[in-house]
mmCIF file of C-alpha atoms and ligand atoms in Angstrom:
data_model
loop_
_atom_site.group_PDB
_atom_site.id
_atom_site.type_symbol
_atom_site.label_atom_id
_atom_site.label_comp_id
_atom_site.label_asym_id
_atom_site.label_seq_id
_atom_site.Cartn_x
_atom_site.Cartn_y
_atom_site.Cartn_z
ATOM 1 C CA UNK A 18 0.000 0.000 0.000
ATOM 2 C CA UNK A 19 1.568 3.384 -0.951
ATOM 3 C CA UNK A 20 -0.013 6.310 0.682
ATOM 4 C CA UNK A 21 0.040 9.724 0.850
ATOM 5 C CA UNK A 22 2.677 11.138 3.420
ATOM 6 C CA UNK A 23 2.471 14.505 3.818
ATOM 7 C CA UNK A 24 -0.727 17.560 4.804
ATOM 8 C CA UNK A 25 -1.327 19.248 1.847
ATOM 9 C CA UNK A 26 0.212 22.309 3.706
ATOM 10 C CA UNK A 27 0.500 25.221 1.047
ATOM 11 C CA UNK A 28 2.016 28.194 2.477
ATOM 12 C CA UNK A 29 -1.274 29.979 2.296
ATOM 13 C CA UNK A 30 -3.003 27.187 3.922
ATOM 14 C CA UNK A 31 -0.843 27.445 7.142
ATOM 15 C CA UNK A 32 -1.214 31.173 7.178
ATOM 16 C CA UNK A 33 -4.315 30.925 6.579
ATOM 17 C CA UNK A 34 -5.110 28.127 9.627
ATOM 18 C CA UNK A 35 -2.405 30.427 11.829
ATOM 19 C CA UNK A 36 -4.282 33.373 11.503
ATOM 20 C CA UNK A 37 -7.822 31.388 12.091
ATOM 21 C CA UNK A 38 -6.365 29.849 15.439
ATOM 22 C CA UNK A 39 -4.795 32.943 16.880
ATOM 23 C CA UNK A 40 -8.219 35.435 15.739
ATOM 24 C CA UNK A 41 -10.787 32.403 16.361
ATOM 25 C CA UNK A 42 -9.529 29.880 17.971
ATOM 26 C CA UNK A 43 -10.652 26.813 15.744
ATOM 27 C CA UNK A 44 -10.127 26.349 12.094
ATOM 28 C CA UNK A 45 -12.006 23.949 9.353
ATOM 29 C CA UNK A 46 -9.831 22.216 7.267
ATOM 30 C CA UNK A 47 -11.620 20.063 4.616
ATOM 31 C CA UNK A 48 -9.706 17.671 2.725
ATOM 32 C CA UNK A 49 -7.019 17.936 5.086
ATOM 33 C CA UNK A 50 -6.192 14.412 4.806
ATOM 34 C CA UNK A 51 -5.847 12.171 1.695
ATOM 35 C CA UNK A 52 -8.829 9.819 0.753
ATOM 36 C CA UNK A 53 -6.927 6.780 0.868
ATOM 37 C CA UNK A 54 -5.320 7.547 4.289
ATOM 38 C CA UNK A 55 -8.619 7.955 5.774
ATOM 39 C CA UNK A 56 -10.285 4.936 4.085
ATOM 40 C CA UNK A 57 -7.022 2.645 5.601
ATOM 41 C CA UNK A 58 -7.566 4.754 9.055
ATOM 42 C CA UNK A 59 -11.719 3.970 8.898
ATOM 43 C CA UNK A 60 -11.173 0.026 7.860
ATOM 44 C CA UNK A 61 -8.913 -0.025 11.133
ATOM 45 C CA UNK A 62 -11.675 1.152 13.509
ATOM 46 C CA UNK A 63 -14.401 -1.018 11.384
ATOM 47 C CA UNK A 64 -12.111 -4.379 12.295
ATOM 48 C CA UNK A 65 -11.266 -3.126 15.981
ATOM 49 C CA UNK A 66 -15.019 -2.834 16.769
ATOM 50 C CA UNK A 67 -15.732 -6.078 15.464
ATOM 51 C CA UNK A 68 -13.199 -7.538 17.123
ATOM 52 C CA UNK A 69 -14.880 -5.572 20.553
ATOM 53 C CA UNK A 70 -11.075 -3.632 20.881
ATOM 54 C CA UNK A 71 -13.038 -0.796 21.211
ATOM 55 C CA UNK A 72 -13.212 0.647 24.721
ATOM 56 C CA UNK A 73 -15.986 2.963 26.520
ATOM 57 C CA UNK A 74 -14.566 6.596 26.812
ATOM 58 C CA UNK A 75 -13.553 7.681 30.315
ATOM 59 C CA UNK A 76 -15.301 4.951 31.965
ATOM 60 C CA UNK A 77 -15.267 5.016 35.900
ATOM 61 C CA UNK A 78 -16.920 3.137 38.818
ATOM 62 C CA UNK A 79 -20.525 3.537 39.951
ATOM 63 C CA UNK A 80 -21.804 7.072 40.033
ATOM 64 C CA UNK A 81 -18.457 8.179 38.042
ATOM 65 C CA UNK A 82 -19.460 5.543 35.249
ATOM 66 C CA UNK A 83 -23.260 6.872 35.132
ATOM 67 C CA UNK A 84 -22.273 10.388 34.881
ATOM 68 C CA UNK A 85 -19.643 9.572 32.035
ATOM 69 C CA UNK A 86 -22.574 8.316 30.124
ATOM 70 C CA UNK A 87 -24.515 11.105 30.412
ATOM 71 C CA UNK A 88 -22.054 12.972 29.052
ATOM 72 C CA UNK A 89 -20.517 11.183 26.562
ATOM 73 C CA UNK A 90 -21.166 8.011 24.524
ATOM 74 C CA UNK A 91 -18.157 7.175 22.315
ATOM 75 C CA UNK A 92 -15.876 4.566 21.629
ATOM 76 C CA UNK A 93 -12.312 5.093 21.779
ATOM 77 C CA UNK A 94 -8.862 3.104 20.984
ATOM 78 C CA UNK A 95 -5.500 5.199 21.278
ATOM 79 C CA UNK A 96 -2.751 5.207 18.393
ATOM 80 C CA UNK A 97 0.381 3.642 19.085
ATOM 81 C CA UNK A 98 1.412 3.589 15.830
ATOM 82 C CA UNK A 99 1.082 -0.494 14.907
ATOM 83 C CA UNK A 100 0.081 0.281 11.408
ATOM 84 C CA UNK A 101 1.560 2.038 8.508
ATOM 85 C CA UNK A 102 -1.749 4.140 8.438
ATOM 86 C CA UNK A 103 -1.375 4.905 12.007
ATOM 87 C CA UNK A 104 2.306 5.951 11.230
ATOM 88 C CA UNK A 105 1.662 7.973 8.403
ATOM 89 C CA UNK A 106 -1.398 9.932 10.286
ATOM 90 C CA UNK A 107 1.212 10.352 13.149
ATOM 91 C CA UNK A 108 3.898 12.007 10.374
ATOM 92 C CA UNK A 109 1.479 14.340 9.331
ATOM 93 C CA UNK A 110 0.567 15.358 13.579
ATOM 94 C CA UNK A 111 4.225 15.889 13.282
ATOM 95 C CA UNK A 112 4.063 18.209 10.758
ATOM 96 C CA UNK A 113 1.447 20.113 12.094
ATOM 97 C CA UNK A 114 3.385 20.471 15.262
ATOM 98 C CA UNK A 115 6.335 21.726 14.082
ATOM 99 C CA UNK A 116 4.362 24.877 12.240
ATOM 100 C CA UNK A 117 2.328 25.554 15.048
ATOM 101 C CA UNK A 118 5.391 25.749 17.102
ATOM 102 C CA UNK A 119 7.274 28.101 14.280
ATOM 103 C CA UNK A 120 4.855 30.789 14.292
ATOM 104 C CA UNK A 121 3.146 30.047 17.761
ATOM 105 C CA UNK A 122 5.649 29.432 20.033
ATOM 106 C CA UNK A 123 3.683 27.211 22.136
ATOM 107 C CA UNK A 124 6.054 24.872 22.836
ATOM 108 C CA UNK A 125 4.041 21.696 21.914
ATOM 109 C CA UNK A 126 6.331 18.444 22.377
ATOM 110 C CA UNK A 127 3.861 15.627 22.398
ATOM 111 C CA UNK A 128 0.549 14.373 20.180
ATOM 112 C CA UNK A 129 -1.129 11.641 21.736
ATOM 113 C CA UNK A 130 -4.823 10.604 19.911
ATOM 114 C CA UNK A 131 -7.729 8.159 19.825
ATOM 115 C CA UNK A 132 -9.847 6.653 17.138
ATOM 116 C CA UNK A 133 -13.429 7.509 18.402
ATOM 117 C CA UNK A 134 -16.775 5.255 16.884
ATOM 118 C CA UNK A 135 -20.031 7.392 17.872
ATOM 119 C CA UNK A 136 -22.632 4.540 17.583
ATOM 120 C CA UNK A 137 -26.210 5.453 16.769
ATOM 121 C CA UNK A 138 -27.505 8.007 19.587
ATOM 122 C CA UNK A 139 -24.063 8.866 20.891
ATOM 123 C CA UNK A 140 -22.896 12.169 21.792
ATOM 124 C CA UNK A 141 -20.428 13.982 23.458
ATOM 125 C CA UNK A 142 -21.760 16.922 25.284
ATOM 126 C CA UNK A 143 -20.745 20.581 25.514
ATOM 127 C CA UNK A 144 -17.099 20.479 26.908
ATOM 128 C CA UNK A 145 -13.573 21.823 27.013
ATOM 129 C CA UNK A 146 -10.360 19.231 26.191
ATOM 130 C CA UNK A 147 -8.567 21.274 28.601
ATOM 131 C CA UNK A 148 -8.483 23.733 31.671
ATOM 132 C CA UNK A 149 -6.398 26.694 32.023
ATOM 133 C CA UNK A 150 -3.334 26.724 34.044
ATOM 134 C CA UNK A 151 -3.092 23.262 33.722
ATOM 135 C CA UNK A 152 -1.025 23.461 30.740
ATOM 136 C CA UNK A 153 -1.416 19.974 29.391
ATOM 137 C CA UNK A 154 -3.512 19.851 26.537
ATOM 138 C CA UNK A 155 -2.881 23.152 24.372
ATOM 139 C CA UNK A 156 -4.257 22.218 20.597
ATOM 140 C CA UNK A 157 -7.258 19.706 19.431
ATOM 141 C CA UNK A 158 -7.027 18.229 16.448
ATOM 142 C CA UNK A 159 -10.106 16.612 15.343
ATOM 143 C CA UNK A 160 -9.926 14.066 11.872
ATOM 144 C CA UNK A 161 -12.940 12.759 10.470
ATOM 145 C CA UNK A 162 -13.243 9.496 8.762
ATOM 146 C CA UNK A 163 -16.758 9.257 7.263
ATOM 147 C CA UNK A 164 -17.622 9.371 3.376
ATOM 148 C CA UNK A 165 -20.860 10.606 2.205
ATOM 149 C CA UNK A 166 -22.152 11.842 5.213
ATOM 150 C CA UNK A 167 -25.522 13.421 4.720
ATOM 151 C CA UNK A 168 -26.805 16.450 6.343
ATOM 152 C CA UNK A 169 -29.784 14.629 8.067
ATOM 153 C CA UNK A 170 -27.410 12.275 9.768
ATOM 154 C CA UNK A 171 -26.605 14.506 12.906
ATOM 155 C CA UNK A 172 -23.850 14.268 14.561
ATOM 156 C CA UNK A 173 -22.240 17.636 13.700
ATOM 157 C CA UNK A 174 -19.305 18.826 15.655
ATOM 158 C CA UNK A 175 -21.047 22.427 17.426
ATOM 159 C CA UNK A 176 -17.960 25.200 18.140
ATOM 160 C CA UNK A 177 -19.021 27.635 20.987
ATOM 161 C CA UNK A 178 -17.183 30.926 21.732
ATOM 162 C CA UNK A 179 -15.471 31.122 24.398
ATOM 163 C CA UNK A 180 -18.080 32.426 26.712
ATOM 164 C CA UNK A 181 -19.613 29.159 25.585
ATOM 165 C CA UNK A 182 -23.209 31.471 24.597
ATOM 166 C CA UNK A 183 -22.796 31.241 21.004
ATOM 167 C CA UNK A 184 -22.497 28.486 18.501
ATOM 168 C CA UNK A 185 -19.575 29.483 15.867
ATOM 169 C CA UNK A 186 -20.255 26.813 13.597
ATOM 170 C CA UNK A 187 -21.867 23.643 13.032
ATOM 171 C CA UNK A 188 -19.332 20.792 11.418
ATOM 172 C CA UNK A 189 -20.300 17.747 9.214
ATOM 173 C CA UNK A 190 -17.760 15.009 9.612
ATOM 174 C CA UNK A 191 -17.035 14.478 6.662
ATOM 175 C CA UNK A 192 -14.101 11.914 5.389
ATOM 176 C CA UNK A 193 -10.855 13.977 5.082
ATOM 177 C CA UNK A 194 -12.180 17.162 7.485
ATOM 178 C CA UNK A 195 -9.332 17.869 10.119
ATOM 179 C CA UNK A 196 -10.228 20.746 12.618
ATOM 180 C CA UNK A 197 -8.171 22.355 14.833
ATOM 181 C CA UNK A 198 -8.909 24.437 17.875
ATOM 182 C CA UNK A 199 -7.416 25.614 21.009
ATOM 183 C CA UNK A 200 -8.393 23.161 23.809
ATOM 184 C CA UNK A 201 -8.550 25.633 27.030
ATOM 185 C CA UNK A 202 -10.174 28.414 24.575
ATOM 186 C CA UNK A 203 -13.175 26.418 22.463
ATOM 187 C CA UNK A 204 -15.935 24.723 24.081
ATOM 188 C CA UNK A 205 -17.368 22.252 21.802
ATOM 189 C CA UNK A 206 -20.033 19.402 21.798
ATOM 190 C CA UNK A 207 -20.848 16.281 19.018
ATOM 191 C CA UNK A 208 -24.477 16.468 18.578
ATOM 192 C CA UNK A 209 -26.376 12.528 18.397
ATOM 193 C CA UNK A 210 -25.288 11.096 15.813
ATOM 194 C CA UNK A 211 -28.162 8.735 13.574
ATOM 195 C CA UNK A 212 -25.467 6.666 11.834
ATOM 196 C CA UNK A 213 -21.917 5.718 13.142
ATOM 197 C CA UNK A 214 -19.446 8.384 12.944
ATOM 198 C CA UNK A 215 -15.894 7.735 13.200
ATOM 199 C CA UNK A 216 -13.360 10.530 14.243
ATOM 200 C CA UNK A 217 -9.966 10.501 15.403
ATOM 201 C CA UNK A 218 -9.604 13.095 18.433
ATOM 202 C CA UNK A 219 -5.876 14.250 19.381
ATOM 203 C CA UNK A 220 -3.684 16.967 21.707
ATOM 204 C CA UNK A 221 -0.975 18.307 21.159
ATOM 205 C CA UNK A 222 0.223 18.989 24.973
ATOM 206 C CA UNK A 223 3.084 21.203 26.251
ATOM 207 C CA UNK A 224 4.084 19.210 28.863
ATOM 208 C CA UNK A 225 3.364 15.933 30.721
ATOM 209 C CA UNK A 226 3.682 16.081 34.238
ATOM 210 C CA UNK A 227 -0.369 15.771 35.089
ATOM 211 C CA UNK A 228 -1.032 13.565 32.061
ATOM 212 C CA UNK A 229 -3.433 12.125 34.723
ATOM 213 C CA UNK A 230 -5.693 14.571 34.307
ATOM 214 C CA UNK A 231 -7.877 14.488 31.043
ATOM 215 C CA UNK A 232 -10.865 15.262 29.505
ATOM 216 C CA UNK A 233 -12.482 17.365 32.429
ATOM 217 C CA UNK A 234 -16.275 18.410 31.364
ATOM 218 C CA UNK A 235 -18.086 21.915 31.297
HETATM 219 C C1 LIG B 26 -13.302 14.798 22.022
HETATM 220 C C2 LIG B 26 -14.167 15.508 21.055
HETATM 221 C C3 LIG B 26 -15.093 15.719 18.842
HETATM 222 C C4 LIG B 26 -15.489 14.951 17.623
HETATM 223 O O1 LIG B 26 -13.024 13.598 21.824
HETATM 224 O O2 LIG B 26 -12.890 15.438 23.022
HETATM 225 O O3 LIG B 26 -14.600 16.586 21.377
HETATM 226 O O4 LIG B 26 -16.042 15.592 16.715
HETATM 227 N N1 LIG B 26 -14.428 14.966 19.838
HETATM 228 O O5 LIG B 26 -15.300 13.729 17.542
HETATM 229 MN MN1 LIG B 27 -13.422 17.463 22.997
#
């Protein structure tokens, strides 16, 4: 399998998504990702779900557990790059990284992500990835795996100011979409979703001394 290695990141493009993040906070980056890539990315969650590899997101004990539902539904398995895909999707993180860093300066020195399968009704309710002062998780990058999606299917990605009182944007995921926001700045939700939805949900962090702490909810 020969696939596509590298973003297609035209100078204008990274301006372009610079300028977005620092003036915004979030960018939308369709066809971020090749086709192929995402097909070989999407066959991988497909075969880990029917081989149950899939794991409940941020599952705890007891009340912990029941609240976790109530807030979010998904799926998740974590890359560890096993698979040339995985690799390859990894590379192209890299990339990312090291022109956020050049014009940003925000230090990022780790990418750590998660395939995520939204089944039919799942959700993930209004959250942030990340609180400040705690300095982990400083950039979200969000990849979506799903061809044809159709309007009527739900399960749009909803991008709240930072106040969290008004919805920026409502975001199909559609097969090759990468977004990109600042985790402590953008709360965000995934509205129910009527047909599976596969995404693959990553941080770039700044540093890892409480990589305990994750994924606290609004
Ligand atoms: C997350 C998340 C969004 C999406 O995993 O924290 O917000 O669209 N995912 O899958
Ligand atoms: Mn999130």
């Amino acid at each position: 399998m020969t696939l596509q290695v590298s973003l297609d990141l035209t100078p204008n493009l990274i301006d372009e998504m610079l300028d977005a993040l620092v003036e915004q906070g979030w960018y939308e980056w369709p066809q971020a990702v090749s086709q192929e890539l995402c097909e070989a990315l999407l066959a991988e969650v497909e075969q880990y779900d029917e081989e149950g590899e899939l794991q409940r997101a941020g599952i705890g004990r007891g009340d912990a557990h029941q609240l976790n539902k109530e807030v979010r539904r998904d799926q998740i398995k974590w890359l560890d790059g096993s698979t040339e895909a995985q690799v390859l999707y990894l590379k192209q993180m890299a990339e990312l990284q090291y022109q956020l860093n050049r014009a940003l300066f925000l230090g990022l020195f780790e990418y750590e992500c998660h395939f995520a399968l939204y089944k039919k009704g799942d959700f993930y309710k209004k959250h942030l990835d990340s609180f400040r002062g705690r300095a982990n998780r400083m950039v979200t990058t969000v990849l979506y795996l799903n061809p044809g999606w159709q309007p009527d299917w739900g399960g749009e990605l909803v991008v709240y100011n930072e106040e969290s009182t008004e919805v920026l944007a409502t975001v199909t995921p559609e097969l090759g979409k990468l977004v990109v926001f600042m985790s402590e700045q953008i709360p965000h939700e995934v509205l129910p979703t009527h047909r599976p939805r596969v995404s693959i949900a990553g941080w770039f962090r700044c540093n890892n001394s409480i990589a305990g702490i994750v994924d606290p909810s609004l």
